[in-house]
Amino acid sequence: MSAQRGARVAIVESRYLGGTCVNVGCVPKKLFVYGSHVGEDLEDAAGYGWNVPLDQVSFDWPTLVANKNTEIERLNGIYGRLLENAGVTIIEGTATLADANSVVVGEQSYTTGHITIATGSWPVIPDIPGKESILTSNEMFYLPQLPRQAVVWGGGYIAVEFAGILAGLGVETTLLYRGELFLRGFDDDVREFTANEMRRKGVDVRFGTTIEAVESDGTYYDVTLNDGSHLTTGLVMAATGRRALVEGLGLEALGVKLSRSGHVEVDDHFQTSVPSITALGDVIGTPQLTPVALAQAMVLSRRLFGDGQGEMDYNCIPTAVFCQPNIGTVGLTEAEAKEAGHQVSIYRSEFRPMKNTLSGRQDRCLMKLVVDKESDKVLGAHMVGPDAGEITQGLAVAMKAGATKAQFDSTLGIHPTSAEEFVTMREPVT
Ligand code: NDP
């Protein structure tokens, strides 16, 4: 965008174009989620009259990984061409900031008016004995073989998504979370409903449980839990958060301030404590979501090389967790709304999606609206169920526009869909 606005731009990349999202995040994850759903579709086929002999069905993990790799390489190529067509110089290597206006890559030094740090984040594994044998999402995307059993450690987005992928592909999966209920920050009904559904799908979800130590011979893992008991498994994956990737950039020497959590500190316009240096994306500690980083980049580019205007709006960020079933959410949770002083009405519906009737599948769906009693505004919309991400995107537009519950009610449903439930919930539960 900046190059198209006429700026001379170079990008320094040490790994892969497209960053975490394209290479070891959102994109390959979603491909794995699709892959892991196929097993259920095959099981459901019988109810719809298809004769799929399940004892003859098999799954080949290396094929999924290879096909995923081909797709990611295609996307890397597209990103490269997008940059080249816009006139951006791509420099392969690792950058260090030599002073407020120069970047060194290998032997070469580049001088520039503006430097933007968009180095992202990296998985963190808690410091326990045996941590070197623990995998992270980075390695999971290139795992040569699937184990028979796996332990996923953590209770955030990545943990629940990978637990769903592994279980869907037939791996006996245990999810360990240190707190009382995983997915902190999501609506409590969503958290409980998701835990129950994951358990019903066969994931061994354990709360109040964490890992103290791990011993591995490369094939088996002996996991010591906080209550002193042991688990034997074929793989341990940590999804215990991500830290800002700033090592080696030389920020401290330049006086670029970091926050206590290790993120680069910026003002509302992505300006760091050094005037010529800006930063955005995961490295500044705002929600670690691709669309957030993209929106920040659009604002920054416009401010630096466009009309100088533009503000980032962090209200009503919709998000989906591609666990199984999916979670889609936008706006305030019930607890957040009450904490902010709202008197709220809660609308909630639980049902078995139509597709599951003939298949006999017992999976259920949850929908919930949090409504401000005084203004009738919908403050939060939450869903757990198939296609929650797809459905929530449309709701986010309505909520951004300030939709009221009366407007939801006057919107006609699309029949028969699960989504229509969002406009037909008439009676509040509280
Ligand atoms: P999260 O911050 O979402 O979750 C980290 C989890 O690890 C929490 O449950 C946390 O527990 C737990 N944890 C942290 N430290 C420890 C520890 N020392 N011992 C035991 N447990 C610990 O991080 P993720 O790694 O899951 O994902 C990083 C970010 O990437 C997400 O927050 C999200 O923004 C983004 N992401 C988005 C996706 C999407 O849009 N679908 C998909 C995947 C990632 P506690 O809650 O108690 O602190």
Coordinates of C-alpha atoms and ligand atoms in Angstrom, one line a residue:
M1 CA 0.0 0.0 0.0
S2 CA 2.8 2.4 0.9
A3 CA 4.7 1.6 -2.4
Q4 CA 1.5 2.1 -4.3
R5 CA 1.2 5.5 -2.7
G6 CA 4.6 6.4 -4.1
A7 CA 7.0 5.5 -1.2
R8 CA 10.3 3.6 -1.9
V9 CA 9.8 0.6 0.2
A10 CA 12.0 -2.4 1.1
I11 CA 10.9 -5.3 3.3
V12 CA 13.4 -7.5 5.2
E13 CA 12.2 -11.0 5.8
S14 CA 14.2 -13.8 7.5
R15 CA 11.8 -16.7 7.1
Y16 CA 8.8 -16.7 4.9
L17 CA 6.6 -14.1 3.2
G18 CA 3.1 -13.9 4.8
G19 CA 4.4 -14.4 8.4
T20 CA 2.8 -16.6 11.0
C21 CA -0.7 -16.4 9.6
V22 CA 0.1 -17.8 6.2
N23 CA 2.9 -20.2 7.1
V24 CA 2.4 -21.6 10.6
G25 CA -0.9 -20.1 11.7
C26 CA -4.4 -19.3 10.5
V27 CA -4.2 -20.6 6.9
P28 CA -2.5 -24.1 7.4
K29 CA -4.6 -24.4 10.6
K30 CA -7.8 -24.0 8.7
L31 CA -6.7 -26.5 6.1
F32 CA -6.0 -29.0 8.9
V33 CA -9.4 -28.2 10.5
Y34 CA -11.1 -29.0 7.2
G35 CA -9.1 -32.2 6.9
S36 CA -10.1 -33.3 10.4
H37 CA -13.8 -32.7 9.7
V38 CA -13.8 -35.1 6.8
G39 CA -13.9 -38.1 9.2
E40 CA -17.2 -36.9 10.7
D41 CA -18.7 -36.2 7.3
L42 CA -17.9 -39.8 6.3
E43 CA -19.5 -41.1 9.5
D44 CA -22.6 -38.9 8.8
A45 CA -22.9 -40.1 5.2
A46 CA -24.8 -43.3 6.2
G47 CA -27.8 -41.4 7.5
Y48 CA -28.1 -39.7 4.1
G49 CA -28.1 -43.0 2.3
W50 CA -24.4 -43.2 1.3
N51 CA -22.7 -46.5 1.7
V52 CA -19.2 -45.6 3.0
P53 CA -17.6 -48.7 4.6
L54 CA -15.8 -47.0 7.5
D55 CA -13.6 -50.1 8.1
Q56 CA -12.1 -49.4 4.6
V57 CA -11.6 -45.7 5.2
S58 CA -8.0 -44.6 6.0
F59 CA -6.3 -41.3 6.5
D60 CA -2.8 -40.4 5.5
W61 CA -1.2 -37.5 7.4
P62 CA 1.8 -37.0 5.2
T63 CA -0.5 -36.4 2.2
L64 CA -2.4 -33.7 4.1
V65 CA 0.9 -32.1 5.2
A66 CA 2.3 -32.2 1.6
N67 CA -0.8 -30.8 0.0
K68 CA -0.9 -28.1 2.7
N69 CA 2.8 -27.3 2.0
T70 CA 2.0 -27.0 -1.8
E71 CA -0.8 -24.5 -1.1
I72 CA 1.4 -22.4 1.3
E73 CA 4.2 -22.3 -1.3
R74 CA 1.6 -21.0 -3.8
L75 CA 0.6 -18.3 -1.4
N76 CA 4.2 -17.4 -0.7
G77 CA 4.6 -16.9 -4.4
I78 CA 1.5 -14.7 -4.6
Y79 CA 2.8 -12.5 -1.7
G80 CA 6.2 -12.2 -3.4
R81 CA 4.5 -11.1 -6.7
L82 CA 2.2 -8.7 -4.9
L83 CA 5.2 -7.0 -3.4
E84 CA 7.2 -7.0 -6.6
N85 CA 4.3 -5.6 -8.7
A86 CA 3.9 -2.8 -6.2
G87 CA 7.7 -2.0 -6.6
V88 CA 8.8 -3.2 -3.2
T89 CA 12.4 -4.5 -2.8
I90 CA 12.5 -7.8 -1.0
I91 CA 15.6 -8.4 1.1
E92 CA 16.1 -11.9 2.5
G93 CA 17.9 -11.9 5.8
T94 CA 17.8 -10.7 9.4
A95 CA 17.6 -7.0 10.2
T96 CA 19.3 -5.1 13.0
L97 CA 18.6 -1.4 13.6
A98 CA 21.9 0.4 13.6
D99 CA 20.5 3.8 14.3
A100 CA 17.2 5.6 14.1
N101 CA 17.4 5.7 10.3
S102 CA 19.4 2.7 9.2
V103 CA 18.9 -1.0 9.0
V104 CA 21.7 -3.5 8.6
V105 CA 21.2 -6.9 6.9
G106 CA 24.4 -9.0 6.7
E107 CA 27.1 -6.7 5.3
Q108 CA 24.6 -4.3 3.8
S109 CA 23.3 -1.1 5.4
Y110 CA 20.1 0.7 4.2
T111 CA 19.2 4.2 5.2
T112 CA 15.6 5.3 5.3
G113 CA 13.2 7.9 6.6
H114 CA 10.9 5.5 8.3
I115 CA 11.4 2.1 9.9
T116 CA 8.4 -0.1 10.8
I117 CA 8.8 -3.1 13.1
A118 CA 6.3 -5.8 12.2
T119 CA 8.3 -8.9 13.4
G120 CA 5.3 -10.6 15.1
S121 CA 5.5 -13.1 17.9
W122 CA 6.8 -16.5 18.7
P123 CA 5.5 -19.4 20.9
V124 CA 6.6 -19.5 24.5
I125 CA 7.1 -22.8 26.4
P126 CA 7.1 -22.5 30.2
D127 CA 10.4 -23.2 31.8
I128 CA 10.1 -26.8 33.0
P129 CA 12.4 -29.8 33.0
G130 CA 12.3 -31.4 29.6
K131 CA 10.9 -28.4 27.8
E132 CA 13.3 -29.0 24.8
S133 CA 11.2 -32.0 23.8
I134 CA 7.9 -30.1 23.8
L135 CA 6.6 -29.1 20.4
T136 CA 4.7 -25.8 19.5
S137 CA 2.3 -25.0 16.7
N138 CA 5.4 -24.2 14.6
E139 CA 6.5 -27.8 14.5
M140 CA 3.0 -29.3 14.4
F141 CA 2.5 -28.0 10.9
Y142 CA 5.4 -30.1 9.7
L143 CA 5.1 -33.2 11.9
P144 CA 6.3 -36.2 9.9
Q145 CA 3.9 -38.6 11.5
L146 CA 0.8 -38.4 13.7
P147 CA 1.2 -40.1 17.1
R148 CA -1.5 -42.4 18.5
Q149 CA -1.9 -40.1 21.6
A150 CA -1.1 -36.5 22.2
V151 CA -1.2 -34.0 25.1
V152 CA -2.0 -30.3 24.3
W153 CA -1.0 -27.9 27.1
G154 CA -2.8 -24.6 27.3
G155 CA -6.3 -23.3 27.1
G156 CA -6.3 -20.5 24.5
Y157 CA -7.1 -20.4 20.8
I158 CA -4.2 -22.6 19.7
A159 CA -4.7 -25.3 22.3
V160 CA -8.4 -25.8 21.6
E161 CA -7.9 -25.6 17.8
F162 CA -5.1 -28.2 17.8
A163 CA -7.0 -30.5 20.3
G164 CA -9.9 -30.5 17.8
I165 CA -7.6 -31.1 14.8
L166 CA -5.8 -34.0 16.5
A167 CA -9.0 -35.6 17.9
G168 CA -10.7 -35.3 14.5
L169 CA -7.8 -37.1 12.9
G170 CA -8.2 -40.0 15.3
V171 CA -5.4 -39.1 17.8
E172 CA -6.4 -39.8 21.5
T173 CA -6.1 -36.2 22.7
T174 CA -5.8 -34.8 26.2
L175 CA -6.0 -31.1 26.8
L176 CA -4.5 -29.7 30.0
Y177 CA -5.5 -26.3 31.3
R178 CA -4.2 -24.7 34.5
G179 CA -7.4 -22.7 35.4
E180 CA -10.9 -23.7 36.2
L181 CA -12.3 -23.2 32.7
F182 CA -10.4 -22.6 29.5
L183 CA -10.7 -19.8 26.9
R184 CA -10.4 -17.0 29.4
G185 CA -11.9 -13.8 28.0
F186 CA -14.7 -15.6 26.1
D187 CA -18.3 -15.6 27.3
D188 CA -18.7 -18.1 30.2
D189 CA -21.6 -19.9 28.5
V190 CA -19.4 -20.3 25.4
R191 CA -16.5 -21.6 27.5
E192 CA -18.7 -24.2 29.3
F193 CA -20.6 -25.3 26.2
T194 CA -17.3 -25.7 24.2
A195 CA -15.8 -27.8 27.0
N196 CA -18.8 -30.1 27.1
E197 CA -18.9 -30.5 23.3
M198 CA -15.2 -31.2 23.1
R199 CA -15.5 -33.8 25.8
R200 CA -18.4 -35.4 23.9
K201 CA -16.2 -35.6 20.8
G202 CA -13.8 -37.6 22.8
V203 CA -11.1 -35.0 23.9
D204 CA -10.0 -35.6 27.5
V205 CA -10.3 -32.1 28.7
R206 CA -8.8 -31.6 32.2
F207 CA -9.0 -28.3 34.1
G208 CA -6.9 -27.3 37.1
T209 CA -4.1 -29.4 35.6
T210 CA -0.7 -28.3 34.4
I211 CA 2.6 -29.9 33.5
E212 CA 5.5 -29.9 35.9
A213 CA 8.0 -31.9 33.9
V214 CA 8.4 -34.0 30.8
E215 CA 10.8 -36.8 29.9
S216 CA 11.0 -38.1 26.4
D217 CA 13.0 -40.7 24.5
G218 CA 11.8 -39.1 21.2
T219 CA 9.0 -41.5 20.8
Y220 CA 7.2 -41.6 24.2
Y221 CA 6.7 -38.8 26.6
D222 CA 6.3 -39.3 30.4
V223 CA 4.4 -36.2 31.6
T224 CA 4.4 -35.3 35.3
L225 CA 1.3 -33.4 36.3
N226 CA 0.9 -30.9 39.1
D227 CA -0.9 -33.4 41.3
G228 CA 2.2 -35.7 41.0
S229 CA 0.4 -38.2 38.7
H230 CA 1.9 -39.2 35.3
L231 CA 0.7 -39.5 31.8
T232 CA 2.3 -41.4 29.0
T233 CA 1.8 -40.0 25.5
G234 CA 3.2 -39.8 22.0
L235 CA 3.6 -36.0 21.8
V236 CA 3.3 -32.9 24.0
M237 CA 2.4 -29.7 22.3
A238 CA 2.5 -26.4 24.3
A239 CA 0.1 -23.7 23.3
T240 CA 0.8 -21.5 26.3
G241 CA 1.0 -18.1 24.6
R242 CA 3.3 -16.1 22.4
R243 CA 5.9 -13.4 23.1
A244 CA 6.9 -10.4 21.0
L245 CA 9.7 -11.2 18.6
V246 CA 12.2 -8.4 19.3
E247 CA 15.5 -10.1 20.1
G248 CA 18.5 -9.1 18.0
L249 CA 16.7 -6.0 16.5
G250 CA 18.8 -3.7 18.7
L251 CA 15.9 -1.8 20.0
E252 CA 17.2 -1.2 23.5
A253 CA 20.4 0.4 22.3
L254 CA 18.3 2.8 20.2
G255 CA 16.0 3.7 23.1
V256 CA 12.9 2.1 21.7
K257 CA 10.8 1.4 24.8
L258 CA 9.4 -2.0 25.5
S259 CA 6.4 -2.6 27.9
R260 CA 6.7 -4.9 30.9
S261 CA 5.2 -7.7 28.8
G262 CA 8.1 -7.2 26.3
H263 CA 6.0 -5.6 23.6
V264 CA 7.1 -2.5 21.7
E265 CA 5.4 0.5 23.1
V266 CA 3.5 2.7 20.6
D267 CA 1.1 5.6 20.8
D268 CA -2.3 5.6 19.0
H269 CA -0.5 6.2 15.7
F270 CA 2.0 3.3 16.1
Q271 CA 4.8 5.7 16.9
T272 CA 7.5 4.2 19.2
S273 CA 9.6 6.3 21.6
V274 CA 11.9 7.0 18.6
P275 CA 10.3 9.3 16.1
S276 CA 11.4 7.6 12.9
I277 CA 10.4 4.1 14.1
T278 CA 6.9 2.7 14.1
A279 CA 5.6 -0.7 15.0
L280 CA 2.5 -2.7 14.5
G281 CA 1.0 -6.2 14.7
D282 CA 1.6 -8.9 17.3
V283 CA 4.8 -7.1 18.4
I284 CA 2.9 -4.2 20.0
G285 CA 0.6 -6.4 22.1
T286 CA -2.8 -5.5 20.6
P287 CA -5.1 -8.5 19.8
Q288 CA -3.0 -11.0 18.0
L289 CA -5.3 -11.3 15.0
T290 CA -4.4 -11.0 11.3
P291 CA -7.2 -8.6 10.4
V292 CA -6.1 -6.3 13.3
A293 CA -2.5 -6.1 12.0
L294 CA -3.8 -5.5 8.5
A295 CA -6.1 -2.7 9.6
Q296 CA -3.2 -1.2 11.6
A297 CA -1.0 -1.3 8.5
M298 CA -3.6 0.4 6.4
V299 CA -3.9 3.2 9.0
L300 CA -0.1 3.6 9.3
S301 CA 0.4 3.7 5.6
R302 CA -2.2 6.3 5.1
R303 CA -0.8 8.4 7.9
L304 CA 2.8 8.2 6.6
F305 CA 2.3 8.3 2.9
G306 CA -1.4 9.2 2.3
D307 CA -3.5 12.1 3.5
G308 CA -2.1 11.8 7.1
Q309 CA -5.5 10.8 8.5
G310 CA -6.9 7.6 9.9
E311 CA -7.4 6.0 13.3
M312 CA -7.5 2.4 14.4
D313 CA -10.8 1.3 15.8
Y314 CA -10.6 -1.6 18.2
N315 CA -14.3 -1.8 19.0
C316 CA -16.3 -4.8 18.1
I317 CA -13.5 -7.0 16.8
P318 CA -15.2 -10.2 15.6
T319 CA -13.2 -13.4 16.1
A320 CA -13.6 -17.1 15.6
V321 CA -11.9 -20.0 17.2
F322 CA -11.7 -23.0 14.8
C323 CA -12.1 -25.6 17.5
Q324 CA -14.7 -28.2 17.0
P325 CA -17.4 -27.0 17.1
N326 CA -16.3 -23.5 16.0
I327 CA -16.7 -20.4 18.2
G328 CA -17.8 -17.1 16.8
T329 CA -17.9 -14.0 18.9
V330 CA -18.3 -10.2 18.6
G331 CA -18.8 -7.5 21.2
L332 CA -19.0 -7.9 24.9
T333 CA -19.4 -11.0 27.0
E334 CA -22.2 -11.1 29.5
A335 CA -19.6 -10.6 32.3
E336 CA -17.9 -7.6 30.5
A337 CA -21.3 -6.0 29.8
K338 CA -22.3 -6.2 33.5
E339 CA -18.8 -5.0 34.6
A340 CA -19.2 -2.0 32.3
G341 CA -22.4 -1.1 34.2
H342 CA -25.0 -2.3 31.7
Q343 CA -28.3 -3.7 32.8
V344 CA -28.6 -6.6 30.4
S345 CA -31.1 -9.0 28.9
I346 CA -29.7 -12.4 27.8
Y347 CA -31.2 -14.3 24.9
R348 CA -29.9 -17.9 24.6
S349 CA -30.7 -20.8 22.5
E350 CA -29.3 -24.3 22.3
F351 CA -30.4 -26.7 19.6
R352 CA -29.3 -29.6 17.5
P353 CA -28.5 -28.4 14.0
M354 CA -30.8 -29.8 11.3
K355 CA -27.9 -31.5 9.5
N356 CA -27.5 -33.8 12.5
T357 CA -31.0 -35.1 12.5
L358 CA -30.6 -37.7 9.7
S359 CA -27.0 -38.4 10.6
G360 CA -27.9 -39.1 14.2
R361 CA -24.9 -36.9 15.4
Q362 CA -25.6 -35.5 18.8
D363 CA -23.6 -32.2 18.4
R364 CA -25.4 -29.2 19.6
C365 CA -25.2 -25.5 18.8
L366 CA -25.3 -22.5 21.2
M367 CA -26.3 -18.9 20.4
K368 CA -26.4 -16.0 22.7
L369 CA -27.2 -12.3 22.6
V370 CA -26.3 -9.8 25.3
V371 CA -28.6 -6.8 25.0
D372 CA -28.5 -3.5 26.9
K373 CA -31.9 -3.1 28.5
E374 CA -31.9 0.7 28.4
S375 CA -30.9 1.3 24.8
D376 CA -32.0 -2.1 23.4
K377 CA -28.5 -2.2 21.6
V378 CA -27.0 -5.6 21.0
L379 CA -23.8 -5.5 23.0
G380 CA -22.5 -9.0 22.3
A381 CA -23.3 -12.0 20.0
H382 CA -21.8 -15.4 20.7
M383 CA -22.1 -18.7 19.0
V384 CA -20.7 -22.2 19.3
G385 CA -21.5 -24.5 16.4
P386 CA -20.9 -25.3 12.7
D387 CA -19.9 -22.2 10.6
A388 CA -19.8 -19.9 13.6
G389 CA -17.1 -17.8 12.0
E390 CA -19.0 -17.4 8.8
I391 CA -22.2 -16.4 10.7
T392 CA -20.5 -14.0 13.1
Q393 CA -18.9 -11.9 10.3
G394 CA -22.4 -10.7 9.2
L395 CA -23.5 -10.0 12.8
A396 CA -20.3 -7.9 13.3
V397 CA -21.5 -5.5 10.5
A398 CA -24.9 -5.1 12.3
M399 CA -23.2 -4.5 15.6
K400 CA -20.7 -2.1 14.2
A401 CA -23.8 -0.2 12.8
G402 CA -25.2 -0.2 16.4
A403 CA -28.1 -2.6 15.7
T404 CA -30.8 -2.9 18.4
K405 CA -32.5 -6.1 19.5
A406 CA -35.7 -4.7 17.8
Q407 CA -33.8 -4.5 14.5
F408 CA -32.6 -8.1 14.9
D409 CA -36.3 -9.1 15.6
S410 CA -37.5 -7.2 12.5
T411 CA -35.0 -8.9 10.3
L412 CA -36.4 -11.9 8.5
G413 CA -34.7 -15.2 9.0
I414 CA -33.2 -17.3 6.2
H415 CA -35.0 -20.6 6.5
P416 CA -33.9 -23.3 7.2
T417 CA -30.5 -22.3 8.6
S418 CA -28.9 -22.2 12.0
A419 CA -28.2 -18.5 11.6
E420 CA -31.9 -17.6 11.6
E421 CA -31.9 -18.4 15.3
F422 CA -30.1 -15.1 15.9
V423 CA -33.2 -13.2 14.6
T424 CA -35.8 -15.4 16.2
M425 CA -34.8 -15.5 19.9
R426 CA -37.8 -13.6 21.4
E427 CA -37.8 -14.4 25.1
P428 CA -34.9 -13.4 27.3
V429 CA -33.6 -16.1 29.7
T430 CA -32.6 -13.4 32.2
Ligands
NDP1 P1 -3.4 -17.5 24.4 O1 -2.8 -16.3 25.0 O2 -4.7 -17.4 23.7 O3 -3.5 -18.7 25.4 C1 -2.4 -19.1 26.2 C2 -2.9 -20.2 27.1 O4 -1.8 -20.8 27.8 C3 -3.9 -19.7 28.1 O5 -4.9 -20.6 28.4 C4 -3.0 -19.5 29.4 O6 -3.7 -19.7 30.6 C5 -2.0 -20.7 29.2 N1 -0.7 -20.4 29.8 C6 0.1 -19.4 29.7 N2 1.2 -19.5 30.4 C7 1.1 -20.7 31.0 C8 1.9 -21.5 31.9 N3 3.1 -21.0 32.3 N4 1.5 -22.7 32.3 C9 0.4 -23.2 31.9 N5 -0.5 -22.5 31.0 C10 -0.1 -21.3 30.6 O7 -2.3 -18.0 23.4 P2 -2.2 -19.0 22.2 O8 -0.8 -19.5 22.2 O9 -3.3 -20.0 22.2 O10 -2.5 -18.1 20.9 C11 -1.8 -16.8 20.8 C12 -2.7 -15.8 20.1 O11 -2.8 -16.1 18.7 C13 -4.1 -15.9 20.6 O12 -4.4 -15.1 21.7 C14 -4.9 -15.3 19.4 O13 -4.9 -13.9 19.5 C15 -4.0 -15.7 18.2 N6 -4.7 -16.8 17.5 C16 -5.8 -16.5 16.8 C17 -6.5 -17.5 16.2 C18 -7.8 -17.3 15.5 O14 -8.1 -16.1 15.2 N7 -8.6 -18.3 15.2 C19 -6.0 -18.9 16.1 C20 -4.8 -19.1 16.9 C21 -4.1 -18.0 17.5 P3 -4.4 -18.5 31.3 O15 -5.7 -18.2 30.5 O16 -4.7 -19.0 32.7 O17 -3.5 -17.3 31.3

